[in-house]
Short mmCIF file of C-alpha atoms and ligand atoms in Angstrom, two decimals:
data_model
loop_
_atom_site.label_atom_id
_atom_site.label_comp_id
_atom_site.label_asym_id
_atom_site.label_seq_id
_atom_site.Cartn_x
_atom_site.Cartn_y
_atom_site.Cartn_z
CA MET A 1 56.84 48.89 2.38
CA ASN A 2 59.36 49.81 -0.36
CA ILE A 3 58.80 52.06 -3.33
CA PRO A 4 60.60 52.18 -6.67
CA LYS A 5 63.99 53.94 -6.53
CA ASP A 6 65.14 56.39 -9.24
CA VAL A 7 68.60 56.27 -10.86
CA ASP A 8 69.31 59.99 -10.53
CA PRO A 9 66.87 61.23 -7.87
CA GLN A 10 66.47 65.00 -7.78
CA VAL A 11 64.87 66.87 -4.91
CA VAL A 12 63.76 70.35 -5.96
CA LEU A 13 62.52 73.06 -3.62
CA VAL A 14 60.49 75.33 -5.87
CA ASP A 15 59.90 78.25 -3.55
CA PHE A 16 60.56 79.51 -0.03
CA SER A 17 59.43 82.57 1.91
CA ARG A 18 62.29 84.94 2.54
CA PRO A 19 63.56 85.62 5.11
CA LEU A 20 61.42 83.44 7.35
CA PHE A 21 62.10 80.00 6.04
CA GLU A 22 65.15 80.04 3.84
CA PRO A 23 66.98 76.77 3.54
CA VAL A 24 69.44 76.30 6.40
CA GLY A 25 72.48 75.11 4.42
CA PHE A 26 72.61 71.37 5.36
CA GLU A 27 70.03 70.28 2.71
CA ALA A 28 72.40 69.42 -0.19
CA GLU A 29 74.67 67.36 2.03
CA ARG A 30 71.83 65.44 3.68
CA ILE A 31 70.13 64.65 0.37
CA ALA A 32 73.52 63.63 -1.13
CA GLN A 33 74.04 61.27 1.82
CA ALA A 34 70.71 59.68 0.88
CA GLY A 35 71.87 59.36 -2.74
CA GLY A 36 70.14 62.29 -4.43
CA THR A 37 70.76 65.89 -5.49
CA TRP A 38 69.21 69.00 -3.93
CA SER A 39 68.41 72.26 -5.72
CA GLN A 40 66.38 75.25 -4.68
CA PHE A 41 64.59 77.95 -6.59
CA GLU A 42 62.29 80.91 -5.90
CA CYS A 43 59.48 80.32 -8.42
CA ARG A 44 56.56 82.74 -8.58
CA SER A 45 54.39 80.98 -11.17
CA GLU A 46 53.31 77.54 -12.33
CA ASP A 47 55.39 77.90 -15.48
CA GLN A 48 58.53 78.67 -13.51
CA VAL A 49 57.87 75.55 -11.40
CA LEU A 50 57.60 73.49 -14.59
CA GLN A 51 60.92 74.88 -15.86
CA VAL A 52 62.81 73.72 -12.78
CA ALA A 53 60.93 70.62 -11.64
CA ARG A 54 60.16 68.63 -14.80
CA ASN A 55 62.80 65.95 -13.96
CA ALA A 56 62.33 66.02 -10.19
CA THR A 57 61.65 62.86 -8.16
CA VAL A 58 60.58 64.96 -5.17
CA VAL A 59 59.13 68.47 -5.44
CA VAL A 60 58.99 70.59 -2.29
CA VAL A 61 56.81 73.67 -2.08
CA GLN A 62 56.65 76.03 0.81
CA SER A 63 54.27 78.95 0.29
CA VAL A 64 50.54 78.61 0.36
CA ARG A 65 50.33 80.00 -3.18
CA PRO A 66 48.77 77.28 -5.37
CA LEU A 67 51.89 76.37 -7.35
CA LEU A 68 51.42 72.58 -7.39
CA THR A 69 48.11 72.70 -9.28
CA ARG A 70 46.56 69.94 -11.32
CA ARG A 71 48.06 71.49 -14.49
CA VAL A 72 51.55 71.37 -13.03
CA ILE A 73 51.18 67.94 -11.49
CA GLU A 74 50.08 66.52 -14.90
CA GLN A 75 53.44 67.68 -16.30
CA LEU A 76 55.74 66.14 -13.72
CA PRO A 77 56.51 62.75 -15.32
CA ARG A 78 59.10 61.61 -12.76
CA ALA A 79 57.67 62.94 -9.50
CA ARG A 80 57.02 60.31 -6.88
CA CYS A 81 56.39 62.64 -4.00
CA LEU A 82 55.24 66.21 -3.46
CA ILE A 83 56.15 67.74 -0.12
CA ARG A 84 54.42 70.70 1.44
CA ALA A 85 56.94 72.37 3.71
CA GLY A 86 54.39 72.99 6.44
CA ALA A 87 51.45 71.27 8.11
CA GLY A 88 48.63 72.42 5.81
CA PHE A 89 48.64 70.90 2.29
CA ASP A 90 45.52 72.66 0.94
CA SER A 91 47.70 74.42 -1.65
CA ILE A 92 48.55 71.15 -3.40
CA ALA A 93 46.07 69.48 -5.80
CA VAL A 94 46.14 66.27 -3.80
CA ASP A 95 43.48 64.50 -5.96
CA ALA A 96 45.56 65.04 -9.06
CA ALA A 97 48.67 63.64 -7.34
CA THR A 98 46.77 60.62 -6.07
CA GLU A 99 45.39 59.87 -9.53
CA ARG A 100 48.95 59.83 -10.88
CA GLY A 101 50.31 57.60 -8.12
CA MET A 102 52.29 60.36 -6.39
CA MET A 103 52.57 60.59 -2.64
CA VAL A 104 51.81 63.95 -0.95
CA CYS A 105 53.61 64.51 2.33
CA ASN A 106 53.58 67.32 4.82
CA THR A 107 56.01 68.31 7.60
CA PRO A 108 53.60 68.53 10.52
CA SER A 109 55.87 68.67 13.56
CA TYR A 110 58.22 71.55 13.09
CA CYS A 111 56.12 74.47 14.39
CA VAL A 112 53.45 73.08 16.74
CA ASP A 113 54.80 75.03 19.73
CA GLU A 114 55.17 78.26 17.81
CA VAL A 115 51.66 78.18 16.33
CA ALA A 116 50.15 77.35 19.71
CA ASP A 117 52.12 80.19 21.30
CA HIS A 118 50.99 82.56 18.59
CA ALA A 119 47.32 81.70 19.04
CA ILE A 120 47.68 82.46 22.73
CA ALA A 121 49.51 85.71 21.95
CA LEU A 122 46.65 86.82 19.70
CA MET A 123 44.10 85.74 22.32
CA LEU A 124 45.79 87.67 25.16
CA ASP A 125 46.37 90.68 22.95
CA CYS A 126 42.63 90.86 22.18
CA ILE A 127 41.63 90.27 25.82
CA ARG A 128 44.13 92.79 27.26
CA HIS A 129 43.95 95.26 24.39
CA VAL A 130 47.72 95.24 24.11
CA SER A 131 48.04 96.38 20.47
CA ARG A 132 45.33 99.00 20.77
CA LEU A 133 46.75 100.55 23.96
CA ASP A 134 50.25 100.42 22.48
CA ARG A 135 49.10 102.22 19.33
CA ALA A 136 47.35 104.85 21.39
CA ILE A 137 50.40 105.50 23.57
CA HIS A 138 52.64 105.72 20.52
CA ARG A 139 50.23 108.26 19.01
CA GLY A 140 50.74 110.43 22.13
CA GLU A 141 47.43 109.66 23.82
CA GLN A 142 47.03 108.98 27.56
CA PRO A 143 44.60 106.02 27.70
CA VAL A 144 43.44 105.14 31.24
CA ARG A 145 42.03 101.75 30.31
CA GLY A 146 41.41 99.48 27.35
CA PRO A 147 39.04 100.65 24.60
CA GLY A 148 36.48 98.02 25.42
CA GLU A 149 35.60 95.41 28.01
CA THR A 150 38.07 92.78 29.20
CA LEU A 151 37.77 89.26 30.41
CA ARG A 152 39.31 87.18 33.13
CA LEU A 153 40.69 84.15 31.32
CA HIS A 154 40.68 82.17 34.55
CA GLY A 155 37.22 80.61 34.76
CA SER A 156 36.20 81.70 31.24
CA THR A 157 35.27 79.24 28.45
CA VAL A 158 37.67 78.74 25.56
CA GLY A 159 36.48 76.83 22.46
CA ILE A 160 39.02 75.07 20.26
CA ILE A 161 37.95 74.17 16.70
CA GLY A 162 40.26 71.36 15.51
CA LEU A 163 41.91 69.41 18.31
CA GLY A 164 44.94 68.07 16.40
CA ALA A 165 48.60 68.65 17.21
CA ILE A 166 48.31 72.43 17.50
CA GLY A 167 44.83 72.54 19.09
CA ARG A 168 45.97 70.05 21.72
CA ARG A 169 49.10 72.10 22.46
CA VAL A 170 46.90 75.18 22.86
CA ALA A 171 44.72 73.28 25.33
CA GLN A 172 47.75 72.16 27.30
CA ARG A 173 49.18 75.68 27.37
CA LEU A 174 45.82 77.16 28.45
CA SER A 175 45.42 74.80 31.35
CA GLY A 176 47.54 77.12 33.52
CA TRP A 177 44.81 79.77 33.30
CA GLU A 178 42.21 77.16 34.35
CA PRO A 179 39.46 77.98 31.84
CA ARG A 180 36.76 75.53 30.85
CA ILE A 181 38.00 74.13 27.53
CA LEU A 182 35.52 73.00 24.90
CA ALA A 183 36.55 71.43 21.57
CA PHE A 184 34.79 70.71 18.31
CA ASP A 185 36.53 68.10 16.16
CA PRO A 186 34.48 65.48 14.30
CA TYR A 187 37.51 63.20 14.09
CA CYS A 188 38.54 63.24 17.75
CA THR A 189 37.31 60.94 20.54
CA PRO A 190 36.04 62.28 23.90
CA GLU A 191 38.85 60.35 25.61
CA ARG A 192 41.51 62.03 23.47
CA ALA A 193 39.97 65.41 24.16
CA ALA A 194 39.79 64.66 27.88
CA SER A 195 43.50 63.84 27.93
CA VAL A 196 44.24 67.54 27.36
CA GLY A 197 41.45 68.73 29.65
CA ALA A 198 38.92 69.48 26.86
CA GLU A 199 35.27 68.53 26.55
CA LEU A 200 34.19 67.48 23.13
CA VAL A 201 30.99 69.33 22.06
CA SER A 202 29.11 70.12 18.86
CA LEU A 203 30.07 73.20 16.83
CA GLU A 204 26.86 74.89 17.88
CA GLN A 205 27.46 74.27 21.55
CA LEU A 206 30.97 75.61 21.27
CA LEU A 207 29.83 78.73 19.45
CA ARG A 208 27.09 79.41 21.97
CA LEU A 209 29.19 78.84 25.10
CA ALA A 210 32.72 80.10 24.35
CA ASP A 211 34.07 83.47 25.47
CA VAL A 212 37.12 82.92 23.25
CA ILE A 213 37.24 80.73 20.10
CA THR A 214 40.51 79.61 18.51
CA ILE A 215 40.68 77.82 15.18
CA HIS A 216 43.12 74.96 14.48
CA CYS A 217 41.48 72.81 11.83
CA PRO A 218 42.84 72.33 8.26
CA LEU A 219 41.29 74.07 5.28
CA THR A 220 39.15 71.50 3.51
CA PRO A 221 35.88 71.70 1.53
CA GLU A 222 34.19 70.97 4.93
CA THR A 223 35.88 73.80 6.78
CA GLU A 224 35.95 76.52 4.08
CA HIS A 225 33.93 79.46 5.48
CA LEU A 226 32.98 77.36 8.55
CA ILE A 227 32.84 80.73 10.27
CA ASN A 228 30.22 82.69 8.36
CA ASP A 229 27.14 84.86 9.01
CA ARG A 230 25.11 81.82 10.16
CA THR A 231 27.71 80.50 12.63
CA LEU A 232 28.68 83.99 13.82
CA ALA A 233 25.02 84.61 14.68
CA MET A 234 25.34 81.85 17.32
CA VAL A 235 28.38 83.24 19.19
CA LYS A 236 28.07 84.77 22.63
CA PRO A 237 27.84 88.57 22.29
CA GLY A 238 31.33 89.95 22.86
CA CYS A 239 33.15 86.74 21.94
CA ILE A 240 36.80 86.84 20.86
CA LEU A 241 37.85 84.92 17.72
CA VAL A 242 41.42 83.85 16.90
CA ASN A 243 42.58 82.15 13.73
CA ASP A 244 46.10 81.07 12.86
CA SER A 245 45.08 78.01 10.75
CA ARG A 246 43.98 79.06 7.25
CA GLY A 247 42.32 82.32 6.21
CA ALA A 248 39.49 80.79 4.18
CA VAL A 249 38.08 78.98 7.23
CA ILE A 250 36.60 82.39 7.98
CA ASP A 251 34.38 84.34 5.61
CA GLU A 252 36.12 87.70 6.07
CA ALA A 253 33.08 89.71 4.92
CA ALA A 254 30.99 88.06 7.64
CA LEU A 255 33.77 88.61 10.17
CA LEU A 256 33.79 92.33 9.40
CA ARG A 257 30.04 92.50 9.93
CA ALA A 258 30.33 90.67 13.25
CA LEU A 259 33.14 92.95 14.47
CA GLY A 260 31.15 95.99 13.35
CA ASP A 261 27.91 95.11 15.18
CA GLY A 262 29.51 93.91 18.44
CA ARG A 263 28.77 90.17 18.05
CA LEU A 264 32.53 89.82 18.22
CA TRP A 265 34.38 92.08 20.55
CA ALA A 266 37.76 91.51 18.89
CA ALA A 267 39.58 89.08 16.65
CA GLY A 268 43.20 88.07 16.07
CA LEU A 269 44.25 86.77 12.66
CA ASP A 270 47.51 85.44 11.35
CA VAL A 271 46.01 84.15 8.09
CA PHE A 272 43.80 85.70 5.45
CA GLU A 273 41.67 84.72 2.49
CA ARG A 274 44.23 86.40 0.26
CA GLU A 275 47.89 86.51 1.20
CA PRO A 276 49.76 88.73 1.51
CA LEU A 277 46.85 90.79 2.80
CA PRO A 278 45.97 93.27 0.00
CA LEU A 279 46.86 96.86 0.76
CA ASP A 280 43.25 97.89 0.29
CA SER A 281 41.81 95.08 2.42
CA PRO A 282 39.06 96.49 4.67
CA LEU A 283 40.53 94.38 7.52
CA ARG A 284 43.38 96.91 7.79
CA ALA A 285 41.01 99.67 8.88
CA VAL A 286 39.38 97.76 11.75
CA GLU A 287 40.64 98.78 15.21
CA ASN A 288 39.48 95.72 17.12
CA LEU A 289 41.40 93.34 14.85
CA VAL A 290 44.92 92.22 15.70
CA LEU A 291 46.72 91.20 12.53
CA THR A 292 50.01 89.35 11.91
CA PRO A 293 51.28 88.33 8.46
CA HIS A 294 51.21 84.50 8.52
CA VAL A 295 54.24 84.21 10.82
CA ALA A 296 52.81 81.94 13.51
CA ALA A 297 55.09 79.08 12.51
CA TYR A 298 58.34 81.01 12.71
CA SER A 299 61.21 80.67 15.11
CA PRO A 300 64.89 79.96 14.27
CA GLU A 301 64.44 76.51 15.86
CA ALA A 302 61.37 75.83 13.73
CA ARG A 303 63.28 76.73 10.57
CA ILE A 304 66.00 74.16 11.38
CA ASP A 305 63.35 71.53 12.31
CA LEU A 306 61.45 72.22 9.10
CA TYR A 307 64.44 71.57 6.77
CA ALA A 308 65.49 68.54 8.86
CA GLU A 309 61.96 67.14 8.36
CA ILE A 310 61.98 67.94 4.62
CA CYS A 311 65.34 66.15 4.24
CA GLU A 312 64.07 63.18 6.24
CA VAL A 313 60.91 62.82 4.08
CA ALA A 314 62.77 63.45 0.76
CA GLY A 315 65.62 61.15 1.85
CA ASP A 316 63.13 58.33 2.49
CA VAL A 317 61.73 58.67 -1.04
CA VAL A 318 65.24 58.77 -2.58
CA GLN A 319 66.11 55.55 -0.71
CA GLY A 320 62.89 53.84 -1.73
CA ARG A 321 61.06 54.02 1.62
CA VAL A 322 57.55 55.29 2.25
CA PRO A 323 57.87 58.45 4.38
CA ARG A 324 55.92 58.60 7.65
CA THR A 325 53.98 61.75 6.71
CA VAL A 326 52.09 60.59 3.60
CA VAL A 327 48.70 62.32 3.73
CA ASN A 328 47.06 60.59 0.74
CA ARG A 329 47.63 57.06 2.06
CA GLN A 330 45.27 55.49 -0.44
CA VAL A 331 47.96 56.18 -3.08
CA LEU A 332 50.15 53.49 -1.56
CA GLN A 333 47.99 50.88 -3.35
CA HIS A 334 48.92 52.26 -6.80
CA LEU A 335 52.23 54.15 -6.68
CA ARG A 336 53.64 55.07 -10.12
CA PRO A 337 56.16 52.48 -11.38
P1 LIG B 1 46.44 68.31 12.62
O1 LIG B 1 46.14 67.53 11.40
O2 LIG B 1 47.31 67.70 13.69
O3 LIG B 1 45.09 68.76 13.32
C1 LIG B 1 43.98 69.23 12.63
C2 LIG B 1 42.74 68.84 13.41
O4 LIG B 1 41.58 69.37 12.79
C3 LIG B 1 42.55 67.29 13.45
O5 LIG B 1 42.34 66.84 14.79
C4 LIG B 1 41.30 67.09 12.60
O6 LIG B 1 40.51 66.00 13.05
C5 LIG B 1 40.58 68.40 12.85
N1 LIG B 1 39.54 68.67 11.81
C6 LIG B 1 39.45 68.19 10.55
N2 LIG B 1 38.34 68.59 9.95
C7 LIG B 1 37.69 69.34 10.89
C8 LIG B 1 36.41 70.01 10.88
N3 LIG B 1 35.60 69.93 9.83
N4 LIG B 1 36.04 70.67 12.02
C9 LIG B 1 36.89 70.66 13.10
N5 LIG B 1 38.02 70.01 13.16
C10 LIG B 1 38.44 69.35 12.06
O7 LIG B 1 47.06 69.70 12.16
P2 LIG B 1 47.89 70.78 13.00
O8 LIG B 1 49.33 70.52 12.91
O9 LIG B 1 47.26 70.90 14.33
O10 LIG B 1 47.64 72.10 12.11
C11 LIG B 1 46.32 72.62 11.97
C12 LIG B 1 46.34 73.65 10.84
O11 LIG B 1 47.11 74.76 11.25
C13 LIG B 1 47.03 73.14 9.55
O12 LIG B 1 46.14 72.43 8.74
C14 LIG B 1 47.47 74.41 8.92
O13 LIG B 1 46.51 74.85 8.00
C15 LIG B 1 47.54 75.44 10.07
N6 LIG B 1 48.91 75.92 10.31
C16 LIG B 1 49.16 77.25 10.21
C17 LIG B 1 50.42 77.77 10.42
C18 LIG B 1 50.72 79.22 10.40
O14 LIG B 1 51.85 79.61 10.16
N7 LIG B 1 49.74 80.09 10.66
C19 LIG B 1 51.56 76.85 10.63
C20 LIG B 1 51.18 75.45 10.76
C21 LIG B 1 49.90 75.01 10.58
#
């Protein structure tokens, strides 16, 4: 399917997170080869986005700050496509874009390995108390064992919430430890789960049976605060929880209660309800929490893959083709002229 082509197509990156995911340097040339122009800015507010993107055909946004809000989208008269430089697109007002005939695309493939590796790093850190023992040794203490119980991953039960690209990669990675792998994903078939060694179960079964739970679903109205007081009341006492998907999938206040009363033995988080994590966040004071600052996606290779994918998607739009990563596919019936 072809889409209308613009005379002077502009591709505008409105923000990027230094130094993790700065543009690589090949972007302008690749977009020029497709017939457009590339420019990049570091906007911090909606108004700054409007200043730089009003004439853009393609607007690219990287951070999870809500910069492409309904108000901004309503003032982008030429935009045909909004690209979230990342897998999650919860920070874009997709409904507003769809109403105006704009495609929303993501770049889902660039960091699947990294995010899966990071989830396993957080998991193993919690199980083996790596960060806590390390902190104690650096403080000059002589710990003789971990500050709590540990677990043999071999033969344990790991529950994966969201068995998409990253959840599946986690399952594949985990198979070397030979745990029982359960998965909850309302949009996955048992056969697809079985192909990575996972058994599809209900959320309640997963919560009740898993020794370790790792979250890999998108943030949607359905998954916001999926992990809350009610669901945490179902977990096995001493369960470990890992999240490197989106912070708001977990109700942080409920998480703190569960860590405090021993329902959870430890948790590992790369993502938070508010980012960057506020300096006065109570999460910072909790010993049995391993925290990283939304870096799961990063590696130098992922950075190159990310910008290659952005250029591919934007280049398609510039040349009048529908990119392969459109997430609001219903818009294809009424694209703006
Ligand atoms: P994906 O779209 O391939 O997989 C998501 C899976 O979640 C799908 O199988 C879907 O069916 C499932 N799902 C949807 N609603 C669900 C629900 N209510 N309950 C359980 N499962 C549900 O996405 P991918 O690439 O695996 O990424 C997952 C998430 O990871 C992204 O949405 C993003 O928010 C997050 N992410 C975080 C990064 C980081 O730096 N920490 C980097 C990249 C992604």
